[in-house]
Amino acid sequence: MFTRFAFKKQIQNLAQSSDKPSYLLAISGGADSMVLAHLFMTLRDSGYEFQVAHINYKLRGEDSDSDQKVVEDFCKRNHIKFHLYEVSEIDNKPKNSIQLWAREIRYQFFRKIQAKENLEFLVTAHHLNDQLETFIINLSKASGINGLSGIPANENNILRPLLNISKEQIYRFAEENKIEFREDLSNKKSDYLRNKIRNEIVPKLSETNENFLENFSKSIFYLNQTKDFVQKQIQEIESKLLISDKEYKILSKEKLALESDFVKFEILKKYGFTQPEENQKIFLAETGSSFYSKEFKLNINRNELIFSCLNSDSKKIKEIILTNDLDLNQNSLNIDISKHINAPKDFIWQFDAEKLIFPLKLRPKKDGDIFYPVKFTGRKKISKFFKDEKISVLEKEKIWILCDGEDRVLGIIPYRQDRRFQANNDTPKKVIVQWIEELPIL
């Protein structure tokens, strides 16, 4: 049977990185969460700071209100700060996926309270039976070792100190300590997958061996050790593939291609590429190809895999206006691009002002861009120009296209100007685009 001392030790192990931890307890009113609240109460004399949060989903009428009352009364009796969220019409309850909807609501609420009250850890009452149910669900999804190793005891500062305690032990502890709780009768219905597993599958498995749950707990422990070992090995392999980890994460495509399919999958999975069939295309792709996951962009550059965070890409400026108009009384207009982008110090282009449509602007390359480069005949796709000039994927990401008001390409900075708009000695009005080095103040 678990004890106050064992529980305190478990909390200390889970929150060991924090000097003076504070906690928000997610309390539903059920036996497991009320036992969790009671155990935290026993630690008050040791200086543990905690508050309680409860969600009333309004899904079971008076039963939902009774659950709330049990939790609220417990907090009042014991002078615990209580936070309540009552679901209303503005929460747009869906007809399907109720469990996902409810999960999103509660974690948004919990994180909001944590931020407001400066509470470091969220604590939930997940227990060993929850662990088994999750294992079976993940087993049916072919989720691999990460799924089969179960619910983590500490993940993103969410602590689950009861994961090794069975539901039976929790009921016994509640009875021995006269802890008031509410039974959610909807859990008896097998209308959701988890409930079906809980009510029909787990009892059958438990009949096969009286020590089934205890042995399952040991198996989860071994699986977690295996997962930790595998992750350490994958990390070591990735470090040997690493070419650069500065602005971009760059791995050797050639070396990774020699690894097993398992290693390839585990490394690419870290960047959100989780479809084996799609991942095979990465190693067959030509230079210049791009792949996207939810969080990363992967560029192929010869024998390199270049990963960049999409969040940083989204912050990239899409367009820079250099000038909106030309003063007709001036013979020339000088535009200094050093305030906006980098270019060689000797960079200078001259244009025939009468051939331009204002405003002039800088933007990244677009698909299908063409121009008429100086010292060439005819026109050329910018993508073909990049390929012919052997411009790397990383360099392409930093290149700016100079355009006029009709989005005609005036040049690729700093590589080549478009000859159609180039000024000559007889041009009456010129636009001069250059990079002017700022002199230091003496």
CSV table of C-alpha atoms in Angstrom, one decimal:
chain,number,residue,atom,x,y,z
A,1,MET,CA,0.0,0.0,0.0
A,2,PHE,CA,1.3,3.5,-0.8
A,3,THR,CA,2.0,5.9,2.0
A,4,ARG,CA,2.4,9.6,2.7
A,5,PHE,CA,6.2,9.1,2.8
A,6,ALA,CA,6.3,7.2,-0.6
A,7,PHE,CA,4.1,9.8,-2.2
A,8,LYS,CA,6.3,12.7,-0.9
A,9,LYS,CA,9.4,10.9,-2.2
A,10,GLN,CA,7.7,10.5,-5.6
A,11,ILE,CA,6.8,14.2,-5.8
A,12,GLN,CA,10.3,15.1,-4.9
A,13,ASN,CA,11.8,12.9,-7.6
A,14,LEU,CA,9.4,14.3,-10.3
A,15,ALA,CA,10.0,18.0,-9.3
A,16,GLN,CA,13.7,17.6,-8.4
A,17,SER,CA,14.9,20.3,-10.9
A,18,SER,CA,12.9,23.0,-9.0
A,19,ASP,CA,14.1,24.8,-5.8
A,20,LYS,CA,10.7,25.7,-4.4
A,21,PRO,CA,8.0,24.0,-6.5
A,22,SER,CA,4.4,25.1,-6.6
A,23,TYR,CA,1.5,23.0,-7.9
A,24,LEU,CA,-1.9,23.2,-9.5
A,25,LEU,CA,-4.0,20.1,-8.9
A,26,ALA,CA,-6.5,19.0,-11.5
A,27,ILE,CA,-9.3,17.6,-9.4
A,28,SER,CA,-12.5,16.1,-11.0
A,29,GLY,CA,-14.1,14.8,-7.8
A,30,GLY,CA,-13.5,11.1,-8.6
A,31,ALA,CA,-11.7,8.8,-6.2
A,32,ASP,CA,-8.3,9.1,-7.9
A,33,SER,CA,-8.2,12.9,-7.9
A,34,MET,CA,-9.7,13.3,-4.4
A,35,VAL,CA,-7.0,10.9,-3.1
A,36,LEU,CA,-4.4,13.1,-4.9
A,37,ALA,CA,-5.8,16.2,-3.1
A,38,HIS,CA,-5.8,14.4,0.2
A,39,LEU,CA,-2.2,13.3,-0.2
A,40,PHE,CA,-1.1,16.9,-1.0
A,41,MET,CA,-3.0,18.0,2.1
A,42,THR,CA,-0.8,15.7,4.2
A,43,LEU,CA,2.3,17.5,2.8
A,44,ARG,CA,1.2,21.0,3.8
A,45,ASP,CA,3.3,20.9,7.0
A,46,SER,CA,6.3,20.3,4.8
A,47,GLY,CA,5.7,23.7,3.0
A,48,TYR,CA,4.1,22.4,-0.2
A,49,GLU,CA,2.3,25.2,-2.0
A,50,PHE,CA,-0.7,24.1,-4.1
A,51,GLN,CA,-4.1,25.2,-5.5
A,52,VAL,CA,-7.0,23.3,-7.0
A,53,ALA,CA,-8.7,23.6,-10.4
A,54,HIS,CA,-12.0,22.0,-11.5
A,55,ILE,CA,-13.9,21.9,-14.8
A,56,ASN,CA,-17.7,21.6,-14.8
A,57,TYR,CA,-18.4,20.4,-18.3
A,58,LYS,CA,-22.2,20.5,-17.8
A,59,LEU,CA,-22.5,17.1,-19.6
A,60,ARG,CA,-24.3,15.1,-16.8
A,61,GLY,CA,-26.7,17.6,-15.4
A,62,GLU,CA,-27.0,17.5,-11.6
A,63,ASP,CA,-24.2,14.9,-11.4
A,64,SER,CA,-21.8,17.4,-12.9
A,65,ASP,CA,-22.9,20.0,-10.3
A,66,SER,CA,-22.5,17.5,-7.5
A,67,ASP,CA,-18.9,16.7,-8.6
A,68,GLN,CA,-18.2,20.4,-8.4
A,69,LYS,CA,-19.7,20.7,-4.9
A,70,VAL,CA,-17.5,17.8,-3.6
A,71,VAL,CA,-14.3,19.5,-4.8
A,72,GLU,CA,-15.4,23.0,-3.8
A,73,ASP,CA,-16.5,21.9,-0.3
A,74,PHE,CA,-13.1,20.1,0.2
A,75,CYS,CA,-11.2,23.3,-0.7
A,76,LYS,CA,-13.4,25.5,1.6
A,77,ARG,CA,-12.9,23.1,4.5
A,78,ASN,CA,-9.2,23.0,4.1
A,79,HIS,CA,-8.7,26.7,3.0
A,80,ILE,CA,-7.3,25.8,-0.5
A,81,LYS,CA,-7.6,28.3,-3.3
A,82,PHE,CA,-10.2,26.9,-5.7
A,83,HIS,CA,-10.4,27.7,-9.5
A,84,LEU,CA,-13.6,26.8,-11.4
A,85,TYR,CA,-14.4,26.8,-15.1
A,86,GLU,CA,-18.0,26.2,-16.1
A,87,VAL,CA,-18.5,25.2,-19.7
A,88,SER,CA,-21.1,27.3,-21.6
A,89,GLU,CA,-22.5,27.8,-25.1
A,90,ILE,CA,-19.4,29.9,-26.1
A,91,ASP,CA,-17.3,26.7,-25.9
A,92,ASN,CA,-19.1,25.2,-28.9
A,93,LYS,CA,-19.5,21.6,-27.7
A,94,PRO,CA,-19.2,19.4,-30.8
A,95,LYS,CA,-21.5,16.4,-31.6
A,96,ASN,CA,-18.4,14.2,-32.0
A,97,SER,CA,-14.9,14.0,-30.4
A,98,ILE,CA,-16.2,15.1,-27.0
A,99,GLN,CA,-13.1,13.8,-25.3
A,100,LEU,CA,-10.7,15.8,-27.4
A,101,TRP,CA,-12.8,18.9,-27.0
A,102,ALA,CA,-12.9,18.5,-23.2
A,103,ARG,CA,-9.2,17.9,-23.1
A,104,GLU,CA,-8.5,21.1,-25.0
A,105,ILE,CA,-10.7,23.1,-22.7
A,106,ARG,CA,-9.2,21.8,-19.5
A,107,TYR,CA,-5.6,22.2,-20.5
A,108,GLN,CA,-6.2,25.8,-21.7
A,109,PHE,CA,-7.8,26.6,-18.4
A,110,PHE,CA,-5.1,24.9,-16.4
A,111,ARG,CA,-2.3,26.7,-18.2
A,112,LYS,CA,-4.1,30.1,-17.8
A,113,ILE,CA,-4.3,29.5,-14.0
A,114,GLN,CA,-0.7,28.4,-13.8
A,115,ALA,CA,0.5,31.6,-15.6
A,116,LYS,CA,-1.7,33.9,-13.5
A,117,GLU,CA,-0.9,32.3,-10.1
A,118,ASN,CA,2.8,31.5,-11.0
A,119,LEU,CA,2.3,27.7,-10.3
A,120,GLU,CA,5.2,25.7,-11.8
A,121,PHE,CA,3.7,22.2,-12.1
A,122,LEU,CA,0.3,20.8,-13.1
A,123,VAL,CA,-0.5,17.6,-11.3
A,124,THR,CA,-3.0,15.0,-12.5
A,125,ALA,CA,-4.3,11.8,-10.9
A,126,HIS,CA,-3.5,9.3,-13.7
A,127,HIS,CA,-3.0,5.9,-12.3
A,128,LEU,CA,-1.8,2.4,-13.3
A,129,ASN,CA,-5.1,1.4,-14.8
A,130,ASP,CA,-5.0,4.5,-17.0
A,131,GLN,CA,-1.5,3.5,-18.0
A,132,LEU,CA,-2.7,0.0,-19.1
A,133,GLU,CA,-5.7,1.5,-21.1
A,134,THR,CA,-3.3,3.9,-22.9
A,135,PHE,CA,-0.9,1.0,-23.6
A,136,ILE,CA,-3.7,-1.0,-25.3
A,137,ILE,CA,-5.0,2.0,-27.3
A,138,ASN,CA,-1.4,2.7,-28.5
A,139,LEU,CA,-0.9,-1.0,-29.3
A,140,SER,CA,-3.9,-0.9,-31.6
A,141,LYS,CA,-2.4,2.1,-33.4
A,142,ALA,CA,1.1,0.6,-34.1
A,143,SER,CA,2.6,3.5,-32.3
A,144,GLY,CA,6.0,2.0,-31.6
A,145,ILE,CA,8.1,2.0,-28.5
A,146,ASN,CA,7.2,5.6,-27.6
A,147,GLY,CA,3.5,4.8,-27.4
A,148,LEU,CA,4.1,1.4,-25.7
A,149,SER,CA,6.2,2.9,-23.0
A,150,GLY,CA,3.1,4.6,-21.6
A,151,ILE,CA,2.1,7.9,-20.1
A,152,PRO,CA,5.2,9.8,-18.9
A,153,ALA,CA,5.4,10.7,-15.2
A,154,ASN,CA,6.8,14.1,-16.0
A,155,GLU,CA,6.1,15.7,-19.3
A,156,ASN,CA,6.3,19.5,-20.0
A,157,ASN,CA,5.9,20.1,-16.2
A,158,ILE,CA,2.8,17.9,-16.0
A,159,LEU,CA,3.4,15.5,-13.0
A,160,ARG,CA,1.6,12.2,-12.6
A,161,PRO,CA,2.7,10.8,-9.2
A,162,LEU,CA,0.1,8.0,-9.0
A,163,LEU,CA,1.1,6.2,-12.3
A,164,ASN,CA,2.3,3.1,-10.4
A,165,ILE,CA,-0.8,2.9,-8.1
A,166,SER,CA,-3.7,0.7,-9.2
A,167,LYS,CA,-7.4,1.8,-9.1
A,168,GLU,CA,-8.0,-0.8,-6.5
A,169,GLN,CA,-5.3,0.6,-4.2
A,170,ILE,CA,-6.8,4.1,-4.7
A,171,TYR,CA,-10.3,2.9,-3.7
A,172,ARG,CA,-8.9,1.1,-0.6
A,173,PHE,CA,-6.9,4.2,0.4
A,174,ALA,CA,-10.0,6.4,0.0
A,175,GLU,CA,-12.0,4.0,2.2
A,176,GLU,CA,-9.4,3.7,4.9
A,177,ASN,CA,-9.0,7.5,5.1
A,178,LYS,CA,-12.7,8.3,4.7
A,179,ILE,CA,-12.1,10.4,1.7
A,180,GLU,CA,-15.3,11.7,0.0
A,181,PHE,CA,-15.5,11.3,-3.7
A,182,ARG,CA,-18.0,11.0,-6.6
A,183,GLU,CA,-18.3,8.1,-9.1
A,184,ASP,CA,-18.8,9.1,-12.7
A,185,LEU,CA,-21.4,6.6,-13.8
A,186,SER,CA,-20.8,7.5,-17.5
A,187,ASN,CA,-17.5,5.6,-17.2
A,188,LYS,CA,-19.6,2.4,-16.9
A,189,LYS,CA,-20.8,2.8,-20.5
A,190,SER,CA,-18.7,1.3,-23.2
A,191,ASP,CA,-19.5,4.0,-25.8
A,192,TYR,CA,-15.9,5.3,-26.0
A,193,LEU,CA,-12.9,3.2,-26.9
A,194,ARG,CA,-11.2,3.8,-23.5
A,195,ASN,CA,-14.3,2.9,-21.6
A,196,LYS,CA,-14.7,-0.3,-23.7
A,197,ILE,CA,-11.1,-1.2,-22.8
A,198,ARG,CA,-11.7,-0.4,-19.2
A,199,ASN,CA,-15.0,-2.2,-18.8
A,200,GLU,CA,-14.5,-5.2,-21.1
A,201,ILE,CA,-10.8,-5.9,-22.0
A,202,VAL,CA,-8.9,-5.1,-18.8
A,203,PRO,CA,-11.1,-7.3,-16.6
A,204,LYS,CA,-10.5,-10.3,-19.0
A,205,LEU,CA,-6.7,-9.7,-18.9
A,206,SER,CA,-6.7,-9.4,-15.1
A,207,GLU,CA,-8.4,-12.8,-14.9
A,208,THR,CA,-5.4,-14.4,-16.7
A,209,ASN,CA,-3.0,-13.7,-13.9
A,210,GLU,CA,-3.7,-12.3,-10.4
A,211,ASN,CA,-0.4,-10.3,-10.6
A,212,PHE,CA,-1.3,-8.9,-14.0
A,213,LEU,CA,-1.2,-5.2,-13.2
A,214,GLU,CA,1.9,-5.6,-11.1
A,215,ASN,CA,3.7,-7.4,-13.9
A,216,PHE,CA,2.4,-4.8,-16.4
A,217,SER,CA,3.9,-2.0,-14.2
A,218,LYS,CA,7.3,-3.8,-14.4
A,219,SER,CA,7.0,-4.2,-18.2
A,220,ILE,CA,6.3,-0.4,-18.6
A,221,PHE,CA,9.4,0.2,-16.5
A,222,TYR,CA,11.6,-2.0,-18.7
A,223,LEU,CA,10.1,-0.4,-21.9
A,224,ASN,CA,10.9,3.0,-20.6
A,225,GLN,CA,14.5,1.9,-19.9
A,226,THR,CA,14.7,0.6,-23.5
A,227,LYS,CA,13.2,3.8,-24.9
A,228,ASP,CA,15.8,5.9,-23.0
A,229,PHE,CA,18.6,3.7,-24.3
A,230,VAL,CA,17.4,3.8,-27.9
A,231,GLN,CA,16.9,7.6,-27.8
A,232,LYS,CA,20.5,8.0,-26.4
A,233,GLN,CA,21.8,5.9,-29.3
A,234,ILE,CA,19.8,7.8,-31.9
A,235,GLN,CA,21.2,11.1,-30.5
A,236,GLU,CA,24.8,9.8,-30.8
A,237,ILE,CA,24.2,8.7,-34.4
A,238,GLU,CA,22.7,12.1,-35.2
A,239,SER,CA,25.7,13.9,-33.7
A,240,LYS,CA,27.9,11.9,-36.2
A,241,LEU,CA,25.7,13.0,-39.1
A,242,LEU,CA,25.7,16.7,-38.0
A,243,ILE,CA,27.4,19.1,-40.4
A,244,SER,CA,26.1,22.4,-38.8
A,245,ASP,CA,23.8,23.4,-36.0
A,246,LYS,CA,24.0,27.2,-36.2
A,247,GLU,CA,21.3,29.1,-38.2
A,248,TYR,CA,20.0,25.8,-39.6
A,249,LYS,CA,20.3,22.1,-38.5
A,250,ILE,CA,22.3,20.4,-41.4
A,251,LEU,CA,22.7,16.6,-41.5
A,252,SER,CA,24.6,14.5,-44.0
A,253,LYS,CA,22.0,13.0,-46.4
A,254,GLU,CA,24.6,10.5,-47.7
A,255,LYS,CA,25.5,9.1,-44.3
A,256,LEU,CA,21.9,8.9,-43.1
A,257,ALA,CA,21.0,7.0,-46.2
A,258,LEU,CA,23.4,4.3,-45.1
A,259,GLU,CA,21.7,3.8,-41.7
A,260,SER,CA,18.8,1.3,-41.1
A,261,ASP,CA,15.2,2.2,-41.9
A,262,PHE,CA,14.6,2.4,-38.1
A,263,VAL,CA,17.4,5.0,-37.5
A,264,LYS,CA,16.2,7.0,-40.5
A,265,PHE,CA,12.7,7.1,-39.2
A,266,GLU,CA,13.7,8.0,-35.6
A,267,ILE,CA,15.9,10.9,-36.8
A,268,LEU,CA,13.4,12.3,-39.3
A,269,LYS,CA,10.6,11.9,-36.8
A,270,LYS,CA,12.3,14.4,-34.5
A,271,TYR,CA,11.5,17.0,-37.2
A,272,GLY,CA,7.9,15.9,-37.7
A,273,PHE,CA,8.4,13.6,-40.7
A,274,THR,CA,6.5,10.5,-39.5
A,275,GLN,CA,5.3,8.8,-42.7
A,276,PRO,CA,7.8,6.1,-43.8
A,277,GLU,CA,6.5,6.1,-47.4
A,278,GLU,CA,7.0,9.9,-47.7
A,279,ASN,CA,10.4,9.7,-45.9
A,280,GLN,CA,11.7,7.4,-48.6
A,281,LYS,CA,11.2,10.2,-51.2
A,282,ILE,CA,13.5,12.5,-49.2
A,283,PHE,CA,16.5,10.3,-50.1
A,284,LEU,CA,15.5,10.1,-53.8
A,285,ALA,CA,14.9,13.9,-54.1
A,286,GLU,CA,17.0,16.2,-56.2
A,287,THR,CA,18.8,19.3,-55.0
A,288,GLY,CA,16.4,22.2,-54.5
A,289,SER,CA,13.5,19.9,-53.4
A,290,SER,CA,11.6,20.9,-50.2
A,291,PHE,CA,9.5,18.9,-47.7
A,292,TYR,CA,7.3,20.2,-44.9
A,293,SER,CA,6.1,18.9,-41.6
A,294,LYS,CA,4.0,21.0,-39.2
A,295,GLU,CA,7.0,22.7,-37.6
A,296,PHE,CA,9.9,22.2,-40.0
A,297,LYS,CA,10.9,22.8,-43.6
A,298,LEU,CA,13.4,20.4,-45.0
A,299,ASN,CA,15.6,21.5,-48.0
A,300,ILE,CA,17.7,19.1,-50.0
A,301,ASN,CA,21.0,20.5,-51.1
A,302,ARG,CA,23.2,17.8,-52.8
A,303,ASN,CA,24.2,15.5,-49.9
A,304,GLU,CA,22.8,17.7,-47.2
A,305,LEU,CA,19.5,17.7,-45.3
A,306,ILE,CA,18.8,21.3,-44.1
A,307,PHE,CA,16.1,21.7,-41.5
A,308,SER,CA,14.7,25.2,-40.7
A,309,CYS,CA,11.9,26.0,-38.2
A,310,LEU,CA,8.7,27.2,-39.9
A,311,ASN,CA,8.1,29.6,-37.1
A,312,SER,CA,11.2,31.5,-38.0
A,313,ASP,CA,10.3,31.3,-41.7
A,314,SER,CA,6.8,32.8,-41.0
A,315,LYS,CA,8.4,35.8,-39.4
A,316,LYS,CA,10.5,36.5,-42.5
A,317,ILE,CA,9.6,39.9,-44.1
A,318,LYS,CA,7.6,39.2,-47.3
A,319,GLU,CA,8.2,42.6,-48.9
A,320,ILE,CA,10.3,45.7,-48.4
A,321,ILE,CA,9.2,49.0,-50.1
A,322,LEU,CA,12.3,51.0,-51.0
A,323,THR,CA,10.6,54.1,-52.6
A,324,ASN,CA,7.1,55.0,-53.6
A,325,ASP,CA,7.9,57.7,-56.2
A,326,LEU,CA,10.4,59.7,-58.2
A,327,ASP,CA,10.8,63.4,-57.9
A,328,LEU,CA,10.4,64.7,-61.5
A,329,ASN,CA,12.6,67.7,-60.7
A,330,GLN,CA,15.6,65.4,-59.9
A,331,ASN,CA,17.9,63.8,-62.5
A,332,SER,CA,18.6,60.9,-60.3
A,333,LEU,CA,17.3,59.0,-57.2
A,334,ASN,CA,19.7,57.3,-54.9
A,335,ILE,CA,18.4,54.3,-52.9
A,336,ASP,CA,20.6,52.9,-50.1
A,337,ILE,CA,19.6,49.2,-49.4
A,338,SER,CA,22.1,48.8,-46.6
A,339,LYS,CA,19.4,49.8,-44.1
A,340,HIS,CA,17.3,46.7,-45.3
A,341,ILE,CA,19.6,43.9,-46.5
A,342,ASN,CA,23.2,42.8,-46.8
A,343,ALA,CA,25.1,43.2,-50.1
A,344,PRO,CA,28.7,43.6,-51.2
A,345,LYS,CA,30.1,47.0,-50.4
A,346,ASP,CA,30.8,47.8,-54.0
A,347,PHE,CA,27.2,46.9,-55.1
A,348,ILE,CA,25.7,49.5,-57.4
A,349,TRP,CA,23.0,49.2,-60.1
A,350,GLN,CA,21.7,52.1,-62.3
A,351,PHE,CA,18.2,52.0,-64.0
A,352,ASP,CA,16.4,54.1,-66.5
A,353,ALA,CA,13.8,55.9,-64.3
A,354,GLU,CA,11.4,56.3,-67.3
A,355,LYS,CA,11.1,52.5,-67.7
A,356,LEU,CA,10.2,51.8,-64.1
A,357,ILE,CA,6.8,51.7,-62.4
A,358,PHE,CA,6.9,52.7,-58.8
A,359,PRO,CA,7.0,51.7,-56.0
A,360,LEU,CA,10.3,49.8,-56.1
A,361,LYS,CA,10.5,46.9,-53.6
A,362,LEU,CA,12.5,43.9,-52.4
A,363,ARG,CA,10.9,40.5,-52.0
A,364,PRO,CA,11.9,36.8,-51.9
A,365,LYS,CA,11.8,34.7,-55.1
A,366,LYS,CA,8.5,33.4,-56.3
A,367,ASP,CA,7.8,30.3,-58.4
A,368,GLY,CA,7.8,31.2,-62.1
A,369,ASP,CA,10.0,34.4,-61.8
A,370,ILE,CA,11.8,35.2,-65.0
A,371,PHE,CA,14.2,38.0,-66.0
A,372,TYR,CA,16.6,39.1,-68.8
A,373,PRO,CA,20.0,39.0,-67.2
A,374,VAL,CA,22.8,41.3,-68.4
A,375,LYS,CA,25.5,39.6,-70.5
A,376,PHE,CA,22.9,37.0,-71.6
A,377,THR,CA,20.6,36.8,-74.6
A,378,GLY,CA,16.9,36.1,-74.1
A,379,ARG,CA,15.2,35.5,-70.8
A,380,LYS,CA,15.8,33.1,-68.1
A,381,LYS,CA,13.9,31.5,-65.2
A,382,ILE,CA,15.4,32.6,-61.9
A,383,SER,CA,15.3,29.0,-60.7
A,384,LYS,CA,17.4,28.0,-63.7
A,385,PHE,CA,19.8,30.8,-63.0
A,386,PHE,CA,20.3,29.6,-59.5
A,387,LYS,CA,21.0,26.1,-60.8
A,388,ASP,CA,23.4,27.2,-63.4
A,389,GLU,CA,25.3,29.4,-60.9
A,390,LYS,CA,25.3,26.5,-58.4
A,391,ILE,CA,23.8,28.7,-55.7
A,392,SER,CA,23.2,26.6,-52.6
A,393,VAL,CA,19.9,26.1,-50.9
A,394,LEU,CA,21.0,28.2,-48.0
A,395,GLU,CA,22.1,31.1,-50.2
A,396,LYS,CA,18.8,31.0,-52.0
A,397,GLU,CA,17.0,31.5,-48.7
A,398,LYS,CA,18.8,34.8,-48.2
A,399,ILE,CA,18.5,36.2,-51.7
A,400,TRP,CA,16.3,39.2,-52.4
A,401,ILE,CA,14.6,40.1,-55.7
A,402,LEU,CA,14.4,43.7,-56.7
A,403,CYS,CA,11.1,44.5,-58.4
A,404,ASP,CA,9.0,47.5,-59.6
A,405,GLY,CA,5.4,48.3,-59.0
A,406,GLU,CA,4.2,45.8,-61.6
A,407,ASP,CA,6.3,43.1,-60.0
A,408,ARG,CA,8.7,43.0,-62.9
A,409,VAL,CA,12.1,41.6,-61.9
A,410,LEU,CA,14.8,44.3,-62.0
A,411,GLY,CA,17.5,42.1,-60.7
A,412,ILE,CA,18.7,39.4,-58.3
A,413,ILE,CA,20.7,41.1,-55.6
A,414,PRO,CA,23.6,40.9,-55.6
A,415,TYR,CA,24.1,38.5,-58.6
A,416,ARG,CA,22.6,39.9,-61.8
A,417,GLN,CA,20.7,43.0,-63.0
A,418,ASP,CA,17.9,42.8,-65.6
A,419,ARG,CA,19.2,44.4,-68.9
A,420,ARG,CA,15.7,45.7,-69.9
A,421,PHE,CA,15.8,48.5,-67.3
A,422,GLN,CA,19.5,49.2,-67.3
A,423,ALA,CA,20.6,52.8,-67.6
A,424,ASN,CA,23.3,54.0,-70.1
A,425,ASN,CA,25.3,57.2,-70.5
A,426,ASP,CA,22.4,58.9,-72.4
A,427,THR,CA,19.7,58.1,-69.8
A,428,PRO,CA,18.2,61.5,-68.7
A,429,LYS,CA,16.8,60.3,-65.3
A,430,LYS,CA,18.4,57.5,-63.3
A,431,VAL,CA,17.5,55.4,-60.3
A,432,ILE,CA,20.6,54.3,-58.5
A,433,VAL,CA,20.3,51.3,-56.2
A,434,GLN,CA,23.4,50.7,-54.1
A,435,TRP,CA,24.8,49.5,-50.8
A,436,ILE,CA,26.4,52.4,-48.9
A,437,GLU,CA,28.7,51.5,-46.0
A,438,GLU,CA,27.9,53.6,-43.0
A,439,LEU,CA,31.1,55.4,-41.8
A,440,PRO,CA,31.9,55.2,-38.0
A,441,ILE,CA,31.3,58.3,-36.0
A,442,LEU,CA,34.7,59.8,-34.9
